[in-house]
Short mmCIF file of C-alpha atoms in Angstrom, two decimals:
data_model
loop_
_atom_site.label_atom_id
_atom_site.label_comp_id
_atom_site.label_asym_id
_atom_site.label_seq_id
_atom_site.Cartn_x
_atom_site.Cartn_y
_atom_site.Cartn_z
CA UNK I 7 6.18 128.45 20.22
CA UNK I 8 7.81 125.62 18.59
CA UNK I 9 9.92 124.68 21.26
CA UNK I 10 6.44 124.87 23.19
CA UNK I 11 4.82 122.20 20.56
CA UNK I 12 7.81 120.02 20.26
CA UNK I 13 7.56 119.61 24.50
CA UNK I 14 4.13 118.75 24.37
CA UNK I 15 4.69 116.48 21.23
CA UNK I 16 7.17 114.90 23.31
CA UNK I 17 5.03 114.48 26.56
CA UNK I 18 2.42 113.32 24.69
CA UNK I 19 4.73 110.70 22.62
CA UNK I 20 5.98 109.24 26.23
CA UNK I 21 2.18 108.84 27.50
CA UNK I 22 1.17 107.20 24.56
CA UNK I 23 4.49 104.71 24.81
CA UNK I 24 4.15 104.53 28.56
CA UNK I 25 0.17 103.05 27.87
CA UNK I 26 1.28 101.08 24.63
CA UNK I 27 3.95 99.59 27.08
CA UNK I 28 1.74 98.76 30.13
CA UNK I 29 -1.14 97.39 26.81
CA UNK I 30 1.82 95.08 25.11
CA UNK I 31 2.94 93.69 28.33
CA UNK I 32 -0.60 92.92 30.02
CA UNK I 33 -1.97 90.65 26.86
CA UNK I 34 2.00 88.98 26.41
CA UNK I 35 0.86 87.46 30.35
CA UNK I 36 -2.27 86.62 28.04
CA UNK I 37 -0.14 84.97 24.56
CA UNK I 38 1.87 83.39 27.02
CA UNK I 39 -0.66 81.27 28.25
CA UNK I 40 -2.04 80.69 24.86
CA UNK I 41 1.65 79.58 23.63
CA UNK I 42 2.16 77.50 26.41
CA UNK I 43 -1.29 75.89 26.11
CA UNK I 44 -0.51 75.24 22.64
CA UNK I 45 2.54 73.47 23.05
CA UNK I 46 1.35 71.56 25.70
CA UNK I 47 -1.85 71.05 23.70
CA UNK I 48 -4.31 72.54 25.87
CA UNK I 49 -6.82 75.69 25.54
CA UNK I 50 -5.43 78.36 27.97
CA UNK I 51 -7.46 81.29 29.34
CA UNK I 52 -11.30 81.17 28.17
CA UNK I 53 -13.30 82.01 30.91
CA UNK I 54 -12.76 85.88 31.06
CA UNK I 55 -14.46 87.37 27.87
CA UNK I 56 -14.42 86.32 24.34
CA UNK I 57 -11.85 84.15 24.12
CA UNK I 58 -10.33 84.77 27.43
CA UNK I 59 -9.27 88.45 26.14
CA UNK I 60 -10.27 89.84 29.34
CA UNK I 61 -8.12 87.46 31.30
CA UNK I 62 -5.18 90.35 32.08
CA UNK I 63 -7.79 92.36 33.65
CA UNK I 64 -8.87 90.12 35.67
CA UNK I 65 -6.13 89.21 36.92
CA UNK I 66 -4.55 92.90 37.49
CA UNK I 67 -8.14 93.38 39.73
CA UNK I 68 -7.60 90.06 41.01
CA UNK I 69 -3.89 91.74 42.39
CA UNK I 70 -5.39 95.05 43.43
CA UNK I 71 -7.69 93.06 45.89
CA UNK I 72 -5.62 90.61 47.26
CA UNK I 73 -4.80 90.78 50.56
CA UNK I 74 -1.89 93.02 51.32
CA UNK I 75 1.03 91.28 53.82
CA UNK I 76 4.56 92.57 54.98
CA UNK I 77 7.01 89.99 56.92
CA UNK I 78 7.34 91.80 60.70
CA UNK I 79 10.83 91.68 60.16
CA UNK I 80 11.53 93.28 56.95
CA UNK I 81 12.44 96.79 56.05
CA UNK I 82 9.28 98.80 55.38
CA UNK I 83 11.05 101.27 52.98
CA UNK I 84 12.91 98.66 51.25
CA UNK I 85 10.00 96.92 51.07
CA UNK I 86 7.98 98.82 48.97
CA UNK I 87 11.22 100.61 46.95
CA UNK I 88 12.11 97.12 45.75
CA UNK I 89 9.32 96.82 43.11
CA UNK I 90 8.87 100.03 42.32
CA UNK I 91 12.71 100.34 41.16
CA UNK I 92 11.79 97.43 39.28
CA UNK I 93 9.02 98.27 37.39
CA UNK I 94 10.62 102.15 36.95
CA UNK I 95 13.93 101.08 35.19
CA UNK I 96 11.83 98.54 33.18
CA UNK I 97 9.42 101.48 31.82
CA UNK I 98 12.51 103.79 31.04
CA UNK I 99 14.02 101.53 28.56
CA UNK I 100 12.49 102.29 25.62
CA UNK I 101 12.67 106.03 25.85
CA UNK I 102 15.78 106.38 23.02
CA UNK I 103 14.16 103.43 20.86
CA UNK I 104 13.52 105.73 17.76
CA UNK I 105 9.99 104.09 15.86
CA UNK I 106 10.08 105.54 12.22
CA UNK I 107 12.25 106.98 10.27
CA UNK I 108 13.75 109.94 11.88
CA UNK I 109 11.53 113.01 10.83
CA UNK I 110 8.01 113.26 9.73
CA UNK I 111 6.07 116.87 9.13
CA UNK I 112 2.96 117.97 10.77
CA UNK I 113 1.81 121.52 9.59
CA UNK I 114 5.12 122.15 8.45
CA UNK I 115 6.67 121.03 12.04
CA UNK I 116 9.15 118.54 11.99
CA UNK I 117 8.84 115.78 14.69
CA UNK I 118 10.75 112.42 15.47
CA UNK I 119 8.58 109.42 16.81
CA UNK I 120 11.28 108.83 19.90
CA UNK I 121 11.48 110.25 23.25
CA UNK I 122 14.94 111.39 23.86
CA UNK I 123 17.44 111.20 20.93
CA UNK I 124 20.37 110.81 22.94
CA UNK I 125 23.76 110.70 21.51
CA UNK I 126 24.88 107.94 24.05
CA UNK I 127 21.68 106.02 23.69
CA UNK I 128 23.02 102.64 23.80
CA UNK I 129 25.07 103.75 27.17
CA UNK I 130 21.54 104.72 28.59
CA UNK I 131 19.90 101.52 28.21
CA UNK I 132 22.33 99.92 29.64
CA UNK I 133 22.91 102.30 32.37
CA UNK I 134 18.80 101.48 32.91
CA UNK I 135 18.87 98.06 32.55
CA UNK I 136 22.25 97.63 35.29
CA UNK I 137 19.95 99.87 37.59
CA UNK I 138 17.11 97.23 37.63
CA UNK I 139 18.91 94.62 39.36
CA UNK I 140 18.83 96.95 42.68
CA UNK I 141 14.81 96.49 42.73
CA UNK I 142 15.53 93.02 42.80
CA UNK I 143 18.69 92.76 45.03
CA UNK I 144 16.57 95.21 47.54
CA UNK I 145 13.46 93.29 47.27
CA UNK I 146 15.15 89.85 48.41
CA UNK I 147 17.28 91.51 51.28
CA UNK I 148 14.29 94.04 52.81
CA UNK I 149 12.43 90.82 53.04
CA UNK I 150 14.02 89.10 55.77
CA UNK I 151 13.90 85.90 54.02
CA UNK I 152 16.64 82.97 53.65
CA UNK I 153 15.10 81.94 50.28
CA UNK I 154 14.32 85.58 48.95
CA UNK I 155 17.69 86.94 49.92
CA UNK I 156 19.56 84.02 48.22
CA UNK I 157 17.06 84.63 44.99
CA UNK I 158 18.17 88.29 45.24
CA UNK I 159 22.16 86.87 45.50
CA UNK I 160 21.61 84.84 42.39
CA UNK I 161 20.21 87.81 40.17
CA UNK I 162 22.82 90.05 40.91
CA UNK I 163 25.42 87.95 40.34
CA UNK I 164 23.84 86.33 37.32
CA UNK I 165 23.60 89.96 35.75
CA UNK I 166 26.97 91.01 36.63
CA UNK I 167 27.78 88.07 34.50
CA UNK I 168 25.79 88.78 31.45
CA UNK I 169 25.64 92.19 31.33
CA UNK I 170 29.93 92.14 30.66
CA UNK I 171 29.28 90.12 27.42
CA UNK I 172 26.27 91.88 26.51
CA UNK I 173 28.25 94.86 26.77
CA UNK I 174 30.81 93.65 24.77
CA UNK I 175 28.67 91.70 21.97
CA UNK I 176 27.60 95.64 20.68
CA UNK I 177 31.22 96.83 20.80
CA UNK I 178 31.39 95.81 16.61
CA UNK I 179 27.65 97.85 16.19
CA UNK I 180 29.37 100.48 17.91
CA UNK I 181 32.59 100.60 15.52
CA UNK I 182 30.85 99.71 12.13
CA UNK I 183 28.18 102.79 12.96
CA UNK I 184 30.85 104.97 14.63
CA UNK I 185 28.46 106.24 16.99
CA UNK I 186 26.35 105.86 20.43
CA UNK I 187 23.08 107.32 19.06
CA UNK I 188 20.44 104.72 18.16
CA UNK I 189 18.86 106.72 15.37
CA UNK I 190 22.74 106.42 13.66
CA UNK I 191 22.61 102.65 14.62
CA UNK I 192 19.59 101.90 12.69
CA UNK I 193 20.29 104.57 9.85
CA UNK I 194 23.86 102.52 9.35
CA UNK I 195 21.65 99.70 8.49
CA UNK I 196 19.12 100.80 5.96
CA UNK I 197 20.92 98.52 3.43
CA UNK I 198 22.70 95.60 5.52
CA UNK I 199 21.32 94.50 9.02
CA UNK I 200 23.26 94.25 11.68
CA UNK I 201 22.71 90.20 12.34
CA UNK I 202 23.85 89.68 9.32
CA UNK I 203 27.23 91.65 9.71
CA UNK I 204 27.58 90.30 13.48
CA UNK I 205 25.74 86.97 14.01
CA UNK I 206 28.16 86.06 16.19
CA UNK I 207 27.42 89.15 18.39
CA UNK I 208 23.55 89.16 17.99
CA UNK I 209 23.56 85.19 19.23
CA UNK I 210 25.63 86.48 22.47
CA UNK I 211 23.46 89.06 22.95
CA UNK I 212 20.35 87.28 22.78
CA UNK I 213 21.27 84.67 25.27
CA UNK I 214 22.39 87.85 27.35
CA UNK I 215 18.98 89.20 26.77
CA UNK I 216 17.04 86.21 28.57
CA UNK I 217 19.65 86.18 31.57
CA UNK I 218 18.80 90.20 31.82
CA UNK I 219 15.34 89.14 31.99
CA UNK I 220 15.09 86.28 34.14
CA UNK I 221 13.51 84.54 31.86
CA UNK I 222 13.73 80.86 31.84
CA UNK I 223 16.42 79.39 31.25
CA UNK I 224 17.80 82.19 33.21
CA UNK I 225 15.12 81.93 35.67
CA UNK I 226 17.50 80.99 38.51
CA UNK I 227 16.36 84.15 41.01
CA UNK I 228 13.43 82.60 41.61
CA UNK I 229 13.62 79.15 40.78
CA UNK I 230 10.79 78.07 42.99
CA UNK I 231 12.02 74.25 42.73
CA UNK I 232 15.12 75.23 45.30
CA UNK I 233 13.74 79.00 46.53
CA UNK I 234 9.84 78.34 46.74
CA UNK I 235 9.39 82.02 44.80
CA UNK I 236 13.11 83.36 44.71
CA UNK I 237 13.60 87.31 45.53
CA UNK I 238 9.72 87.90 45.97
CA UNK I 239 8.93 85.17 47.88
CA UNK I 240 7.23 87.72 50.78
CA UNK I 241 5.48 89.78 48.49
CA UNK I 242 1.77 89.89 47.64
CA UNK I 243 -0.64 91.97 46.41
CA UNK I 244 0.28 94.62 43.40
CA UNK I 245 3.86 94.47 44.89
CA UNK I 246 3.75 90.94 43.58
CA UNK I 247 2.16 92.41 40.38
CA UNK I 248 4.95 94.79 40.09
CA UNK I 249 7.58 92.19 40.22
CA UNK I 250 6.01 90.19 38.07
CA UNK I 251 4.87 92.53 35.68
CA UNK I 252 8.50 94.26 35.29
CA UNK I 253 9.56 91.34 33.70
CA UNK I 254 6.85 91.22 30.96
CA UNK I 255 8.28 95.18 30.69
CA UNK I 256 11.39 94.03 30.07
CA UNK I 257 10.43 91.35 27.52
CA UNK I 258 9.04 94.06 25.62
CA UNK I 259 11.57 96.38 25.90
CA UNK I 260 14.72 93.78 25.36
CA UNK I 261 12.71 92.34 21.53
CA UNK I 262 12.24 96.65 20.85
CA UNK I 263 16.36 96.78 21.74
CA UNK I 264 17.37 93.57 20.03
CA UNK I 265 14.86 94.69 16.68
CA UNK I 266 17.01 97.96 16.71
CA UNK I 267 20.24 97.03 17.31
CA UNK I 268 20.34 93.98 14.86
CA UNK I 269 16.87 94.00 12.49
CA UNK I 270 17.00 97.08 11.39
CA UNK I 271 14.27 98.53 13.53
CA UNK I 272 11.81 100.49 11.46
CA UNK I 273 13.75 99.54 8.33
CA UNK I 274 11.86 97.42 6.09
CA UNK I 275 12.76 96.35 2.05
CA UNK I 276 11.86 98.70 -0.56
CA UNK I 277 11.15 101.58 2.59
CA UNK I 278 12.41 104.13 0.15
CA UNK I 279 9.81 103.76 -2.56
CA UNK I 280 7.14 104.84 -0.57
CA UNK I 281 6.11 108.22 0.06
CA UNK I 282 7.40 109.85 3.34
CA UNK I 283 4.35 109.48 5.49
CA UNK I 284 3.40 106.27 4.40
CA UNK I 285 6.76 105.41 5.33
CA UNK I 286 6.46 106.24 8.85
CA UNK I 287 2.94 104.49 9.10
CA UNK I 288 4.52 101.61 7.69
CA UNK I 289 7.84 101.56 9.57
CA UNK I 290 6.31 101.49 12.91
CA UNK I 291 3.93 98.80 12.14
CA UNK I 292 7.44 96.94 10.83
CA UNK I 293 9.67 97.27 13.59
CA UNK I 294 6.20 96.60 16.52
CA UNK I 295 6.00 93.05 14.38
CA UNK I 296 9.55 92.20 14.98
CA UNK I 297 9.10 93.36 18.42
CA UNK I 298 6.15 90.71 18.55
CA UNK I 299 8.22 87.97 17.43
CA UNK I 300 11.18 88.25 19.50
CA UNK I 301 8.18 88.68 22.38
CA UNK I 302 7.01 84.96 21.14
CA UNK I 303 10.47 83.74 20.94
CA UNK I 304 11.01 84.36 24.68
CA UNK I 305 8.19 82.22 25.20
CA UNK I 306 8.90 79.97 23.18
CA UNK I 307 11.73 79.05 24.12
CA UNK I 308 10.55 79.26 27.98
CA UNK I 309 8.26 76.46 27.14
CA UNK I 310 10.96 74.32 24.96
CA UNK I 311 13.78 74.55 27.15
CA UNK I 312 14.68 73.37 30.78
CA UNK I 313 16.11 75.48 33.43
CA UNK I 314 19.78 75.81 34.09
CA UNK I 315 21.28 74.60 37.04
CA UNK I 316 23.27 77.84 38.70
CA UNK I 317 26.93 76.24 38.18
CA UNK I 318 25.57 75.24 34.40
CA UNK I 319 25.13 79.47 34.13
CA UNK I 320 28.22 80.93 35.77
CA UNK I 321 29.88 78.62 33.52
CA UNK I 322 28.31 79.90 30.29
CA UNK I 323 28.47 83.42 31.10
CA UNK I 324 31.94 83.66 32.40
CA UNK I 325 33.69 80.64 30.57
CA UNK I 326 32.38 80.82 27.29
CA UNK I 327 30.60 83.81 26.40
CA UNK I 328 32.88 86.23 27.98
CA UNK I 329 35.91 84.83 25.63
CA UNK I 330 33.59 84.71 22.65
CA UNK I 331 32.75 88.41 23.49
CA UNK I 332 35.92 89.19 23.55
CA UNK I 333 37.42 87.76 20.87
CA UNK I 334 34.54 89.33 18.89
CA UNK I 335 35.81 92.53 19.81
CA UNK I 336 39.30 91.79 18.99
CA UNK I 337 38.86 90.47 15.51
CA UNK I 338 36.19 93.65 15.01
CA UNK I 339 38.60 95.70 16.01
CA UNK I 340 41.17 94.46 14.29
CA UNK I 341 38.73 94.86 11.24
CA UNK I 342 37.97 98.23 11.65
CA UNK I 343 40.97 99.56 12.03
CA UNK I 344 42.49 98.63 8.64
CA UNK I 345 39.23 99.68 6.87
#
């Protein structure tokens, strides 16, 4: 019976996430406009409702209805299994994010607000997150385009790159918490975050986090200045929406991994004063602001900062942040092992 209630719990945690996911990622298409029209001191969306509020769903209906269009050449399979990768390994991400302190009781029932408590959560995400390039590396090739098919070129090879020092910037996390679990990660940080015990490591994996994305000024897969729309070039309709909508996915999901991994995550000053369930309450309101902010730092800095050309990023990833990340982990370990 409680293994029965704990299931459901569980199911009904990952629907609520899934929808929370799909909510935070519609209105950041939404913000985004707003930021943008803000630096660039203009109003943004405010046709569609109050506001513009309704602008996200008008422009998801607007997708639904557009006209639907496959190249005669491509791969029909591939086609379609190219976005839906995509948007799949995006969604999975934040299934090991725990969002309040570990336990909280519900007619004496003990439950944790996260999905799967893994205890090689961090090598999950970033089994995930390697997995997503394939929607995008499928996407350009099954399109039987010169331009989508480089796009597709350029974000595998610009993740390859990345993902090594991303990997590599958590290596200290790893030894200072002596464990893979990310409930351990933030519970070694309820007095000391992490970005203030590794800045070096949280600045490497922050710029790794906008090349994971494609966000600009990573945006080199589909730079449409040299490759008109990059990897989905061919696409229209909700496939388009897919693509585009992954990324926003992602956003949300990299600020949730970065606000664990770094901030603390549900931690919060003076969290132990308060009474249990207040604490959780309070906790997951913390760690979905900091999610927020890294969420408006992405576009902020989309908006402040000009793309990249592609030599410009090979050289950064391989030339100076791989060395970086590893002489991170050297001195680390170094560190660690006389402690």
């Amino acid at each position: 019976m409680i293994l029965a209630s704990v299931f459901t719990f569980k199911i009904l945690l990952a629907v609520v996430l899934f929808v929370i996911t799909l909510g935070v990622a519609a209105y950041s298409t939404y913000f985004e406009r707003k930021v943008a029209a803000f630096m660039q001191d203009r109003i943004g969306p405010n046709r569609a409702g109050p506001l513009g509020l309704l602008q996200p769903i008008a422009d998801g209906v607007k997708m639904i209805f557009k006209e639907e269009h496959r190249p005669a050449g491509s791969n029909r399979i591939l086609f379609i299994l190219g976005p839906s990768i995509a948007m799949l390994t995006a969604l999975m991400t934040s299934a090991v994010i725990p969002w309040s302190p570990k336990y909280f009781e519900i007619g004496g029932q003990k439950y944790a607000l996260q999905i799967a408590d893994l205890n090689v959560g961090i090598l999950y995400i970033f089994g995930v997150v390697s997995l997503g390039v394939y929607g995008i590396l499928i996407g350009g090739w099954s399109s039987n385009n010169k331009y989508s098919l480089l796009g597709a070129v350029r974000a595998s090879s610009q993740m390859i790159s990345y993902e090594l020092a991303m990997g590599l910037s958590i290596i200290p996390i790893i030894l200072g918490s002596e464990s893979l679990q990310m409930s351990a990660i933030v519970e070694s940080q309820h007095e000391v975050w992490n970005v203030f015990k590794y800045p070096i490591g949280f600045l490497i994996f922050l710029i790794c986090a906008f090349a994971e994305t494609n966000r600009t000024p990573f945006d080199l897969p589909e730079c449409e200045t040299e490759l008109v729309g990059g990897y989905h070039t061919e696409y229209t309709s909700m496939k388009l929406g897919f693509f585009l909508f992954s990324e926003y996915v992602n956003m949300f999901a990299s600020s949730a991994v970065i606000s664990t991994l770094f901030f603390g995550g549900y931690h919060f000053p003076g969290m132990s004063l308060l009474p249990a369930g207040i604490a959780v309450l309070v906790g997951v309101g913390v760690l979905f602001a900091k999610i927020i902010f890294f969420i408006f730092f992405f576009m902020w800095i989309r908006w402040t900062i000009p793309r990249f050309r592609y030599d410009q990023l090979m050289h950064l990833g391989w030339q100076v942040l791989m060395p970086l990340a590893i002489l991170l982990v050297v001195v680390y370990g170094a560190i660690f092992s006389f402690i």
